[in-house]
PDB file of C-alpha atoms in Angstrom:
ATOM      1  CA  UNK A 279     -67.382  92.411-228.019  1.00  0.00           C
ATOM      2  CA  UNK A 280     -64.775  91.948-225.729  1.00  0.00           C
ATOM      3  CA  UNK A 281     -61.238  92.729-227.721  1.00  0.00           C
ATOM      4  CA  UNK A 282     -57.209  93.315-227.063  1.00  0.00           C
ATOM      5  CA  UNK A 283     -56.759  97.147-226.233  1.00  0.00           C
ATOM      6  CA  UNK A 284     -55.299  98.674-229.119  1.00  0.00           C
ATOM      7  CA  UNK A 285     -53.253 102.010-228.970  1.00  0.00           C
ATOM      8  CA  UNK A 286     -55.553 104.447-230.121  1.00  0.00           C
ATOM      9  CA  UNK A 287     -57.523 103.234-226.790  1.00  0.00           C
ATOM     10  CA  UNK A 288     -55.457 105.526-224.807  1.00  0.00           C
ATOM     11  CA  UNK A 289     -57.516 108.667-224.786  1.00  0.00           C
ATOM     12  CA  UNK A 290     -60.516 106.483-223.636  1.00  0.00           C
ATOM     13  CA  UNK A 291     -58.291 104.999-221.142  1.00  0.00           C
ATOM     14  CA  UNK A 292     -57.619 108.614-219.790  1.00  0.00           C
ATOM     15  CA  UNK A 293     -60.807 109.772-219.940  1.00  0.00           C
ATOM     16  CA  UNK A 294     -62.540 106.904-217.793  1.00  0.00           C
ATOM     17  CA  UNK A 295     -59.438 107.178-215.745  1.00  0.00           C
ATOM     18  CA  UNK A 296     -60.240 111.192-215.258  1.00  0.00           C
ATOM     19  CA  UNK A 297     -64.353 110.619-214.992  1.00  0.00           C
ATOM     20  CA  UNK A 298     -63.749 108.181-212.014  1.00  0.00           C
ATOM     21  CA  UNK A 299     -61.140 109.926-210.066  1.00  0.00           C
ATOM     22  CA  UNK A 300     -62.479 113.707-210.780  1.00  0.00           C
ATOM     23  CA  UNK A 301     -66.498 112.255-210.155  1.00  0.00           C
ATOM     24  CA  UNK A 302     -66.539 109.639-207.819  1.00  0.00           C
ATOM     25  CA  UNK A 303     -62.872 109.618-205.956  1.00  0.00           C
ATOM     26  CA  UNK A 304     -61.583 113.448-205.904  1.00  0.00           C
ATOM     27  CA  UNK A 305     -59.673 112.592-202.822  1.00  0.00           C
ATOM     28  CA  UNK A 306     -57.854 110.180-204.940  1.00  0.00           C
ATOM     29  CA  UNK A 307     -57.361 112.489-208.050  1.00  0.00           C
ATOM     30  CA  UNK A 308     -55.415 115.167-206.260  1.00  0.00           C
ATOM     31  CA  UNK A 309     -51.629 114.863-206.667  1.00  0.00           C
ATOM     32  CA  UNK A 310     -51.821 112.140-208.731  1.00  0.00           C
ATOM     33  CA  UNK A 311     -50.637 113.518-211.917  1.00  0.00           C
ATOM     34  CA  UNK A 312     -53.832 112.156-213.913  1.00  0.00           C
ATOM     35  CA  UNK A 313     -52.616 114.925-217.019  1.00  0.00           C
ATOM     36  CA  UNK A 314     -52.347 113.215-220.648  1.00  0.00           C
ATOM     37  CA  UNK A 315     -48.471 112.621-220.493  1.00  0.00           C
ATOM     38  CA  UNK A 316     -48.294 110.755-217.470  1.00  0.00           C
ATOM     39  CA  UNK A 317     -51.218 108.720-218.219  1.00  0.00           C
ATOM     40  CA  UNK A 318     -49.787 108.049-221.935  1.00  0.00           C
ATOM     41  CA  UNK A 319     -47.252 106.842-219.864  1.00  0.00           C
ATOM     42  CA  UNK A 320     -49.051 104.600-217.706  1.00  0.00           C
ATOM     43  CA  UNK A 321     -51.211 103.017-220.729  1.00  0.00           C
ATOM     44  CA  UNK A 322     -48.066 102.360-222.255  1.00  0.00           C
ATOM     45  CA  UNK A 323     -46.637 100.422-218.841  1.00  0.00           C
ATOM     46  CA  UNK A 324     -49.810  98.471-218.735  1.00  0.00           C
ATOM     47  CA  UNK A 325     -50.270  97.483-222.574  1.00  0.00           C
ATOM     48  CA  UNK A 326     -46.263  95.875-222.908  1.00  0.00           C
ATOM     49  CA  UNK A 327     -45.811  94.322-219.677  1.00  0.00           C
ATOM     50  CA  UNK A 328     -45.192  90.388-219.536  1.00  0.00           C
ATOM     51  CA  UNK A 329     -47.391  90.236-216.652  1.00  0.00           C
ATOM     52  CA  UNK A 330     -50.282  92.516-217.533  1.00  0.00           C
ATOM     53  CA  UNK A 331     -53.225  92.847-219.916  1.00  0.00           C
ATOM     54  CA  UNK A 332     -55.781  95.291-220.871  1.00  0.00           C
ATOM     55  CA  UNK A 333     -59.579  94.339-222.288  1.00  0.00           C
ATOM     56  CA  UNK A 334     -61.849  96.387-224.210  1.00  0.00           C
ATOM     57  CA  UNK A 335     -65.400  95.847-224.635  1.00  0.00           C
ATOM     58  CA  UNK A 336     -66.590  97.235-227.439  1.00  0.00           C
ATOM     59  CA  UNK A 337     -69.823  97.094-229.247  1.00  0.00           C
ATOM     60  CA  UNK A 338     -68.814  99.500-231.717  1.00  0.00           C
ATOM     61  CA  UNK A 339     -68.301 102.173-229.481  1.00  0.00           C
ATOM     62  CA  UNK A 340     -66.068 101.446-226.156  1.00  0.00           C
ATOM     63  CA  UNK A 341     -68.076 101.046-223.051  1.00  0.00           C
ATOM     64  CA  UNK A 342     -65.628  99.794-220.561  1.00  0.00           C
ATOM     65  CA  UNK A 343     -62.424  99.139-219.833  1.00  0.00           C
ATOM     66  CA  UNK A 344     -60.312  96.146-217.306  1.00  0.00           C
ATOM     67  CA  UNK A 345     -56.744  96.378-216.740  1.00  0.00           C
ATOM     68  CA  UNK A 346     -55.459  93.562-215.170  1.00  0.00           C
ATOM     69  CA  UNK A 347     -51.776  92.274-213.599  1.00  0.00           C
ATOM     70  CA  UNK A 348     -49.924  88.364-212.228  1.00  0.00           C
ATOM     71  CA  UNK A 349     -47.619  88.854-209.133  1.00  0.00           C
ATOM     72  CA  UNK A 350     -46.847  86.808-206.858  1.00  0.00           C
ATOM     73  CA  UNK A 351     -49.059  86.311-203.865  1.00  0.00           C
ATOM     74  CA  UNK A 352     -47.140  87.503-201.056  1.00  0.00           C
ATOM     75  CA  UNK A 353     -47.448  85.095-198.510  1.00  0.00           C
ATOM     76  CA  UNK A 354     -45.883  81.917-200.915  1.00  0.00           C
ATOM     77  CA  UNK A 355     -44.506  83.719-203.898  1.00  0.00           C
ATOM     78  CA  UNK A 356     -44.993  80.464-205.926  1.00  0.00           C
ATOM     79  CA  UNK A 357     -48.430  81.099-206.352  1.00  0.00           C
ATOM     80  CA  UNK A 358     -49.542  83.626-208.828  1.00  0.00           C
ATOM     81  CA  UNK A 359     -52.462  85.924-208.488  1.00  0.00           C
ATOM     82  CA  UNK A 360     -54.032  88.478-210.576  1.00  0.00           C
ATOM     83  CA  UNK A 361     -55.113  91.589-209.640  1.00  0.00           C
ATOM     84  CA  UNK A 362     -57.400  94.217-211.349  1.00  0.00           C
ATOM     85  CA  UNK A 363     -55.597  97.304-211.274  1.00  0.00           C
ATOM     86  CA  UNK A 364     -58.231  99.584-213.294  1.00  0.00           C
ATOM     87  CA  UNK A 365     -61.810  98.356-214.184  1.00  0.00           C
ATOM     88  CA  UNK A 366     -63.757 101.508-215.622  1.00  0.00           C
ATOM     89  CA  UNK A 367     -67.188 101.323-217.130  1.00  0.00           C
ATOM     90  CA  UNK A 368     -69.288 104.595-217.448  1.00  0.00           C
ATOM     91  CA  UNK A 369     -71.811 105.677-215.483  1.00  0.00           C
ATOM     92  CA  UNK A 370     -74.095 105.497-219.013  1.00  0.00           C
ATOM     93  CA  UNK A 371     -72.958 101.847-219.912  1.00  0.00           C
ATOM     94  CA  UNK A 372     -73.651 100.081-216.344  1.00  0.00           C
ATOM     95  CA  UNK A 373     -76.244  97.972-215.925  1.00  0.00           C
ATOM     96  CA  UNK A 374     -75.379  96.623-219.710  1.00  0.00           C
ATOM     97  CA  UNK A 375     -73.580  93.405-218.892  1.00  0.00           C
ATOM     98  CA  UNK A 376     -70.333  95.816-219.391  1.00  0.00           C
ATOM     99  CA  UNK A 377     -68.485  95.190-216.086  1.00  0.00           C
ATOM    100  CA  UNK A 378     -69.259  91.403-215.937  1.00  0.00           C
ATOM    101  CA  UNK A 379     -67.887  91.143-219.775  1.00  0.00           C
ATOM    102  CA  UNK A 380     -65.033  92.032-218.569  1.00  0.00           C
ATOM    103  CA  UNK A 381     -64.452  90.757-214.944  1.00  0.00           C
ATOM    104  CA  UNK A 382     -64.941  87.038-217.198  1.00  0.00           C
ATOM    105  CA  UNK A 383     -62.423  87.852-219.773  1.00  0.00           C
ATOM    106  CA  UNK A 384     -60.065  89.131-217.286  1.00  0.00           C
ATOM    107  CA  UNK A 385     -60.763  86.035-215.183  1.00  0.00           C
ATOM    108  CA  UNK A 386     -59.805  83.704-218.539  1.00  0.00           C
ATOM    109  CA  UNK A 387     -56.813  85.602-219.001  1.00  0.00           C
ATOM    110  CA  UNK A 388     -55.817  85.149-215.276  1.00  0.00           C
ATOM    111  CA  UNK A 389     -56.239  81.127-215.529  1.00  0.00           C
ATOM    112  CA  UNK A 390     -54.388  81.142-218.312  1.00  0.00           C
ATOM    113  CA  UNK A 391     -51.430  82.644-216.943  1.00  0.00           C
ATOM    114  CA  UNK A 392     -51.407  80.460-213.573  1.00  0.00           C
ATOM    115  CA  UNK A 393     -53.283  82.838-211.474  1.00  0.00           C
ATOM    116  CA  UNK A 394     -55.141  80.863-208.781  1.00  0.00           C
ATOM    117  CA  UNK A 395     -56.713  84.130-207.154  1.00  0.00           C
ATOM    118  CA  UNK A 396     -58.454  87.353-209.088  1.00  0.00           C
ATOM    119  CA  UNK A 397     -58.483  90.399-206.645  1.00  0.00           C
ATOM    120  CA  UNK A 398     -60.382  93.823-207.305  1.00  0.00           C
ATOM    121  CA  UNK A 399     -60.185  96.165-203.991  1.00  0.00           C
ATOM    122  CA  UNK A 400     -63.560  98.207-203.730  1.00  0.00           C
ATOM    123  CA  UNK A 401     -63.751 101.603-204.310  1.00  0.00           C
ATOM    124  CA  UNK A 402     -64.443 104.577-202.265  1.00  0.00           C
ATOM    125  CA  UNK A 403     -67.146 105.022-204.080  1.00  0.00           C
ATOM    126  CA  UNK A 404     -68.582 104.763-207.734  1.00  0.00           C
ATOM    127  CA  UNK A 405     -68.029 101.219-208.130  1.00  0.00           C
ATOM    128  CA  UNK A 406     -70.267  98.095-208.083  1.00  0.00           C
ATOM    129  CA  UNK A 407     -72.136  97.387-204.894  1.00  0.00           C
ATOM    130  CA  UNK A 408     -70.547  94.523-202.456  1.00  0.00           C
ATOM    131  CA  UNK A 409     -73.692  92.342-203.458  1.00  0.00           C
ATOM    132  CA  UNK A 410     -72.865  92.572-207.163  1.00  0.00           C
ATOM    133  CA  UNK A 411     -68.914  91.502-206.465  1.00  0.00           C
ATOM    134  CA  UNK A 412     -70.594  88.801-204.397  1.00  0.00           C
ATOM    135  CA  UNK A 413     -72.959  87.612-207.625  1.00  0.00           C
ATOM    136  CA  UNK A 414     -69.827  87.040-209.467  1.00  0.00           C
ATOM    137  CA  UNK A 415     -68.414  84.735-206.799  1.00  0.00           C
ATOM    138  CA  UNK A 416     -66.029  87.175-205.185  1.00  0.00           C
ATOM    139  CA  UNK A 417     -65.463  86.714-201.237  1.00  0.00           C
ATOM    140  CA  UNK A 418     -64.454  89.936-198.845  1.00  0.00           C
ATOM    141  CA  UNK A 419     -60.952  90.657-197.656  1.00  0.00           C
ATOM    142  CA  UNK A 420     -61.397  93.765-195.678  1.00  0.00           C
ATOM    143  CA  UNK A 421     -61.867  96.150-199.180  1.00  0.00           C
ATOM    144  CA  UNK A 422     -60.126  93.659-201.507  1.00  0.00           C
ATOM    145  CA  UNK A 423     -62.587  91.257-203.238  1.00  0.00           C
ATOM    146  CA  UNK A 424     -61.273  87.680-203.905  1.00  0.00           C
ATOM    147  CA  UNK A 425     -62.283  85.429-206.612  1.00  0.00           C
ATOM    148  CA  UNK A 426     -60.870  81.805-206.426  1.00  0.00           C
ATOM    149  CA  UNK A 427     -59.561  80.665-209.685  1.00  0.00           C
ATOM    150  CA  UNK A 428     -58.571  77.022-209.163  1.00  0.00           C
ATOM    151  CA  UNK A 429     -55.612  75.815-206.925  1.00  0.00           C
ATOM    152  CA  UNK A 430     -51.521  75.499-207.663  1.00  0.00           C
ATOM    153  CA  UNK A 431     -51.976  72.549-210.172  1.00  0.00           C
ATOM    154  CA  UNK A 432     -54.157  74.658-212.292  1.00  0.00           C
ATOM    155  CA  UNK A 433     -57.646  72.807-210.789  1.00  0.00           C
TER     156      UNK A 433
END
């Protein structure tokens, strides 16, 4: 269920992208350029980096969507975390196991890079409630949401 995005993924990419920030974060979407080109262009960042991945779950259909990124934690930049930069399920697919599908394959793909910390900052609005990041072991960092890994040894 839970695959490698592919490029053909793009347009659903841009759509979730568009539902989220037109429904549920307009004061986001405005003057962020969220037409087809620059998005193309954005997809196309995310699915070549070195240091970034993209999941799909798909049962057939695509319900969801996690983009996730390594840098290098900024207080010791020997230590590598991961952070979520999009995680997109529709409003029609929630509840379905979707987001947590992801958030654990995102999580594996973390560990295996080195990442000893998996961040997702909270939404304005749209996104799971604090009590669900907190079901999935996340702790709160002002509107970031940390998820402990292991330590620098890989533990």
């Amino acid at each position: 269920m839970i695959r490698g995005v592919i490029t053909s993924d793009w347009e659903f990419f841009f759509e979730l992208g568009r539902e989220y920030y037109e429904k549920e974060a307009p004061s986001m979407f405005l003057g962020l350029g969220y037409d087809k080109e620059s998005i193309f262009r954005h997809f196309i960042q995310l699915t070549t980096s070195k240091i970034a991945t993209v999941f799909v779950y798909d049962d057939g259909i695509a319900k969801g969507l996690i983009a996730v990124g390594i840098v290098p934690w900024y207080a010791n930049e020997g230590v590598k975390v991961a952070n979520i930069v999009h995680w997109w399920v529709p409003t029609k697919h929630r509840g379905e196991g979707v987001g947590k599908a992801l958030l654990e394959a995102a999580a594996g793909w973390s560990r295996e890079k080195g990442a000893v910390v998996l961040i997702a900052t909270e939404p304005e609005a749209g996104g799971p409630p604090s009590e669900w990041y907190e079901s999935q072991e996340f702790y709160s960092l002002e509107r970031k949401r940390v998820k402990l890994l292991g330590d620098e040894n890989g533990n």
